[in-house]
Each structure stands twice: as C-alpha cells, then as structure tokens.
Tab-separated table of C-alpha atoms in Angstrom:
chain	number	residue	atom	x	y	z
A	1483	UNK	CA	-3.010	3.519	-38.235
A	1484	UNK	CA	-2.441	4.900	-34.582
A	1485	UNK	CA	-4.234	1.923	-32.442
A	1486	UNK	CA	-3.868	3.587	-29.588
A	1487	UNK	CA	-6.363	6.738	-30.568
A	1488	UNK	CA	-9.648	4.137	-31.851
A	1489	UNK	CA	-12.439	3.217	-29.624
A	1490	UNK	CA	-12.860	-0.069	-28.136
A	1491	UNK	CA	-16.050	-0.998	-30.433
A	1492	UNK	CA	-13.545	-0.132	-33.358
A	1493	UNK	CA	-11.146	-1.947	-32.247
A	1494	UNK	CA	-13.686	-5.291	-30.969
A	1495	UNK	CA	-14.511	-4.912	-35.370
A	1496	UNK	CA	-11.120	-4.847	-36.065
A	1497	UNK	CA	-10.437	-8.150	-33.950
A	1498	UNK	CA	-13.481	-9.344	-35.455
A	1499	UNK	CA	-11.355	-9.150	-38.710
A	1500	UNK	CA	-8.424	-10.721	-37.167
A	1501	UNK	CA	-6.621	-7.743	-36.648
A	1502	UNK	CA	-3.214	-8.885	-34.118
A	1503	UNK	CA	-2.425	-5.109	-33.848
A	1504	UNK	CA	-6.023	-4.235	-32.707
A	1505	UNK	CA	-5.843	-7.241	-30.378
A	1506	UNK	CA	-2.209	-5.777	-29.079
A	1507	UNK	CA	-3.714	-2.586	-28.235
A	1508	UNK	CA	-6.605	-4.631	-26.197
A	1509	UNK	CA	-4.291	-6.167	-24.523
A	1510	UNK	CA	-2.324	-3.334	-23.640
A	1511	UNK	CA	-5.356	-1.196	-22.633
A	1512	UNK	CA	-6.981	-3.636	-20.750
A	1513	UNK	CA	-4.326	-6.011	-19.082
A	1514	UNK	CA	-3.775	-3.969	-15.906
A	1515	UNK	CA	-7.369	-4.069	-15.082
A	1516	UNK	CA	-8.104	-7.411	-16.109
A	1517	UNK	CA	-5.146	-8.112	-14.260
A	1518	UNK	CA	-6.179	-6.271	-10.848
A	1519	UNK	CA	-9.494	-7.967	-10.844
A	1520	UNK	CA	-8.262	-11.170	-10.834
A	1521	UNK	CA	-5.566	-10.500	-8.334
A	1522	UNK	CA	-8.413	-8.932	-6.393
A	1523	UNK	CA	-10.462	-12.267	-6.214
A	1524	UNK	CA	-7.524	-14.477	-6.161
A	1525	UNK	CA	-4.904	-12.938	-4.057
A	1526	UNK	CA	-1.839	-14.875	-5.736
A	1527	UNK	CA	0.190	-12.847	-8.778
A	1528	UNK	CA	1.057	-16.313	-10.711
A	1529	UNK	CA	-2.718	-17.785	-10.434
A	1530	UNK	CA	-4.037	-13.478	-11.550
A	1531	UNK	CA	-1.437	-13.977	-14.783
A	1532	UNK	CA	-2.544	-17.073	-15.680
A	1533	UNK	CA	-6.037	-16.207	-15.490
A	1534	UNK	CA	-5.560	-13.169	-17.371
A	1535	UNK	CA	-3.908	-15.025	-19.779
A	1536	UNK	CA	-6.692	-17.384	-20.359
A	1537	UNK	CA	-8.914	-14.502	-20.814
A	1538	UNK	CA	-6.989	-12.666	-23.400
A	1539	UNK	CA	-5.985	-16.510	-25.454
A	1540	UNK	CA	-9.697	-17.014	-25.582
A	1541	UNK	CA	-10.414	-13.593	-26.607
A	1542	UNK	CA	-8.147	-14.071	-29.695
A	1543	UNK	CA	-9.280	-17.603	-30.527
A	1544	UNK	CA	-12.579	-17.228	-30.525
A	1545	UNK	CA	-12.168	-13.630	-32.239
A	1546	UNK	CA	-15.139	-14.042	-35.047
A	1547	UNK	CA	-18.004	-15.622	-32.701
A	1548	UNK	CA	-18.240	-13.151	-29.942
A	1549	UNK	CA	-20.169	-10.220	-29.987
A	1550	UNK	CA	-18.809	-7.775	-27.880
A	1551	UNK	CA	-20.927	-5.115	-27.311
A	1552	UNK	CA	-18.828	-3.503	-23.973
A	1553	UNK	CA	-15.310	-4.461	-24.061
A	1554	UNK	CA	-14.341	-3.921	-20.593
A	1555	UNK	CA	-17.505	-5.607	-19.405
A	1556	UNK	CA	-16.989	-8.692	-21.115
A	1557	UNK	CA	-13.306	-8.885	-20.050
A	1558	UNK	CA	-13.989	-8.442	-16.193
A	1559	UNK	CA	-17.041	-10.715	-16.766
A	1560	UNK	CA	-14.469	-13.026	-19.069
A	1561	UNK	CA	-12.275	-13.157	-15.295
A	1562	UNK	CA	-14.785	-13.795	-13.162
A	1563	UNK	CA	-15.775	-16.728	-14.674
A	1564	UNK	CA	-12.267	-18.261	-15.245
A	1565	UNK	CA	-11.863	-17.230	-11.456
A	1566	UNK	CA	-14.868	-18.897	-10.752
A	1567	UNK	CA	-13.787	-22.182	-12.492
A	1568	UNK	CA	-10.635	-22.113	-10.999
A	1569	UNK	CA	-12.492	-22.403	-7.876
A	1570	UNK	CA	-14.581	-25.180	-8.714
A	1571	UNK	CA	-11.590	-26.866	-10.346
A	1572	UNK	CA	-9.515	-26.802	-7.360
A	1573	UNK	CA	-11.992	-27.681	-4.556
A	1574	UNK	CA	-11.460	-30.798	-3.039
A	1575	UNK	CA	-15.447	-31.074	-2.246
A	1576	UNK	CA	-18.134	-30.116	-4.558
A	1577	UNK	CA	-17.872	-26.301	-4.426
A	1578	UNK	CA	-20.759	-25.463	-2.243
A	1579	UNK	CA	-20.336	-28.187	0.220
A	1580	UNK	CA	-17.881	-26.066	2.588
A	1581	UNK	CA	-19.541	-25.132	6.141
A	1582	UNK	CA	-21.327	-21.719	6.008
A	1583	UNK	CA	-18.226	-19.752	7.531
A	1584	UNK	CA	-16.422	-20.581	4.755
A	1585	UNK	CA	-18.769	-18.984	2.106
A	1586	UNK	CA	-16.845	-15.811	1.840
A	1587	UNK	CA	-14.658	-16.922	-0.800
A	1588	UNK	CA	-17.753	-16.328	-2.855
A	1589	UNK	CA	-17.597	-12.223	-1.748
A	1590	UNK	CA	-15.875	-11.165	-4.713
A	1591	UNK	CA	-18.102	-12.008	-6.794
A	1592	UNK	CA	-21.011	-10.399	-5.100
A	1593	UNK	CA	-19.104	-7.055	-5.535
A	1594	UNK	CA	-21.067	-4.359	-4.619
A	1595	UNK	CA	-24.632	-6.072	-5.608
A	1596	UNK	CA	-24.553	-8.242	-3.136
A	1597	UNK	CA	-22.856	-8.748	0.558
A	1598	UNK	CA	-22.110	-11.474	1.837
A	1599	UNK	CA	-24.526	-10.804	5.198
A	1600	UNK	CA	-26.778	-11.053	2.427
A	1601	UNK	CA	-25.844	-14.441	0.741
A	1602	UNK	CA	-26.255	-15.898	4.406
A	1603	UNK	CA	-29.387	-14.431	4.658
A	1604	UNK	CA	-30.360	-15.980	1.382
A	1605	UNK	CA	-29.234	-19.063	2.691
A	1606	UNK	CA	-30.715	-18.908	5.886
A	1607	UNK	CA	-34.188	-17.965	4.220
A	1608	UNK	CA	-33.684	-21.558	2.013
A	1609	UNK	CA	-33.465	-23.331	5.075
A	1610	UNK	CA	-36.341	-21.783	7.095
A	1611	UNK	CA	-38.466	-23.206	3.927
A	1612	UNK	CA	-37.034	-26.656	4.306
A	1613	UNK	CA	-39.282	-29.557	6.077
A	1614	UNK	CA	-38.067	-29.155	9.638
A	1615	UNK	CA	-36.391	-32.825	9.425
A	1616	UNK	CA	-34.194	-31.808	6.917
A	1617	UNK	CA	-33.156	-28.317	8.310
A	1618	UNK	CA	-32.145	-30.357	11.164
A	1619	UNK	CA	-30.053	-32.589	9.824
A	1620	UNK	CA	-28.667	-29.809	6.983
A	1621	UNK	CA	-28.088	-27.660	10.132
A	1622	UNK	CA	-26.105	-30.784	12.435
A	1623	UNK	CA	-24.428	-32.153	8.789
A	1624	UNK	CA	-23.630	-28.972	7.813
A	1625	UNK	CA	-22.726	-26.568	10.440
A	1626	UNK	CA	-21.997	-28.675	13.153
A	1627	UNK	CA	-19.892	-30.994	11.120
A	1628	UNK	CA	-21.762	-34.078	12.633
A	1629	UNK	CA	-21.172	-37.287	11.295
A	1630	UNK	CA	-23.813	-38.998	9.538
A	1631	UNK	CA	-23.894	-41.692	12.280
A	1632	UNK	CA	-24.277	-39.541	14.729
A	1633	UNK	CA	-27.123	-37.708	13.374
A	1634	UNK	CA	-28.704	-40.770	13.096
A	1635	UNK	CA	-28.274	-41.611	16.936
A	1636	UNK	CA	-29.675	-37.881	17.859
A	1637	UNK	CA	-32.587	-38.117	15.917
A	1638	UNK	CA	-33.157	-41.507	15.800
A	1639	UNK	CA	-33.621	-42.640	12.480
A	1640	UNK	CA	-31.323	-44.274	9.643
A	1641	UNK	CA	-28.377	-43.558	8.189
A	1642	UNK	CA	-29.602	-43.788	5.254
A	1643	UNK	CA	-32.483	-41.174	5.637
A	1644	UNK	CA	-30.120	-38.732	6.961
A	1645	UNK	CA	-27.591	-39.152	3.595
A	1646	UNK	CA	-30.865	-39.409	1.655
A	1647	UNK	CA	-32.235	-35.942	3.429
A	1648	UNK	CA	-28.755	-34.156	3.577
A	1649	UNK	CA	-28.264	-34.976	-0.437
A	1650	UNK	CA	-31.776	-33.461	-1.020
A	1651	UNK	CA	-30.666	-30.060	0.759
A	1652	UNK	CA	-27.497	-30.135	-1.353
A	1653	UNK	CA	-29.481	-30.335	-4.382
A	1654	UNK	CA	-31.139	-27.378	-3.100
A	1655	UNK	CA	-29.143	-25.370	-2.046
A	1656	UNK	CA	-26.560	-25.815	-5.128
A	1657	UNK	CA	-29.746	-25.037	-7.621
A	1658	UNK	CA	-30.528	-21.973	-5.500
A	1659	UNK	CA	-27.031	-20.502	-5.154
A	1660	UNK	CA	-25.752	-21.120	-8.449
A	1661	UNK	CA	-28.877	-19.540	-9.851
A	1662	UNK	CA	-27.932	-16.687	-7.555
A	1663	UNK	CA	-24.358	-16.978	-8.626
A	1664	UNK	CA	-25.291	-17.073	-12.606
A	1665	UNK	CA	-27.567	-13.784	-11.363
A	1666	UNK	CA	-24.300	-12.100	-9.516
A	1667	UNK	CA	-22.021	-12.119	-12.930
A	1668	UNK	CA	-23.830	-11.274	-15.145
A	1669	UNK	CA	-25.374	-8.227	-13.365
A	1670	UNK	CA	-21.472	-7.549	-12.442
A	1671	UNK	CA	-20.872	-7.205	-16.143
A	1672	UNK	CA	-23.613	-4.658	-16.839
C-alpha cells in the first residue's frame, strides 16, 4: 500500500487501527509544519523538537480514543497547547501575574483572531468594571510594581485589604483571560 497517496481521514482510520506505517506517513507529512509552529511560538529549535515530539508520542499512544476529524487542525491545536503548558510550566509566577507589558508572549496564540492591542483592550475593559478601590490598587500592584506596603501608605488602608483586593483582581482577571485563552485555541484549530 503506497501511504504516501491516502488522505489524511484514511490514514487518522488506519492509526485508529494501529497502523505504525500510517502513523510514519503522519509524521512525515506533518512534522515540518508542526514543527514551524512551534518554533514560531517558541523561538528555540531544541524546546520546537521536543514539543513536536510530545505531540506526535501522544498522537500514537492515545491512537484509539481520539477522534480526529481534521488532522492538521488537531496537530497545530495538539502544539499550541503543549506550547502553552510549557509556558505555564516554566513560569516562575503564576502565568498571568507578569506586568501588562509583558503579555505579548501570549501573541501567538491570538494568531490572526486576535491582536494583542486587543487583549489589552480586553484587559483594560475588565478593569474599568472593577470597584474603583481595587482598580487602584490592581493598577499600583500591578503596573507600577508597588509594594504591598506601600500601597497601603498611599491609600491608607491595610495591608491586608490591599493583598485581600489585589488577590480578588487576580482571580478575575485569570477566569477572564483563560476563558479568552480556552476561546483563542480552539477557534485557532477551526
């Protein structure tokens, strides 16, 4: 059987089956661009390989309970996840607790659906709707790296309200973006 001439829903039933040569021909169709993409995002050729290796082991071990209805869909989806988790595994601070400068990192992901001009304005929106005590102390915590301390002198109230306040907005803005996040790959992988 030539490998090479069957469509990728043949060849996702095949694999289904536990066909290694239909898997081999995935792999060889598919590797450069699952490959790119995760170069792409991650900018490092080791860290791209490894990911793409991931990818392609879980592909094979969990053969018989995926159903695959676009192959190259759920591969670049498949990458953008494991690139995603790779970021959250390697972030020294929970991974939306960088200063709002910093939030590019999350551009690849947004692809062509969303900018990330647009991901500040989404953020910027959450905090016009937050009590005005907590957008101020979000806003001095946050952007203008302020101590919790000295919030607390510029305001004038406790330390503890202003961890208690500033944990609130983190709760809130990590439901919100990680909703939007969730919403970003999986209309990538349509």
């Amino acid at each position: 059987m030539s490998y090479n001439l069957l469509t990728d829903p043949e060849l996702v039933n095949l694999l289904h089956e536990g066909d290694e040569c239909a898997f081999n021909e995935i792999y060889k169709r598919y590797w450069k661009k699952t490959y790119n993409e995760s170069f792409k995002r991650l900018k490092d050729t080791e860290l791209a390989e490894d990911v793409v290796q991931d990818v392609f082991s879980d592909l094979w071990i969990k053969r018989g309970n995926r159903n695959i209805e676009n192959l190259c869909a759920y591969l670049v989806s498949a990458i953008r996840y494991q690139v995603y988790m790779l970021y959250r595994k390697n972030s020294n601070q929970p991974f939306f607790e960088k200063p709002l400068e910093h939030i590019g990192y999350l551009a690849p992901f947004a692809d062509s659906i969303f900018e990330v001009k647009e991901l500040r304005d989404c953020i910027s929106l959450w905090m016009s709707l937050q009590p005005e005590k907590r957008r101020e102390i979000f806003r001095l915590k946050f952007i203008e790296d302020r101590s919790t301390q000295e919030i607390s002198e510029v305001l004038n109230i406790s330390q503890k309200t202003v961890q208690n306040q500033y944990t609130t907005s983190l709760h809130s803005l990590r439901s919100v973006l990680s909703k939007m996040l969730l919403l970003l790959v999986l209309l990538a992988g349509k």
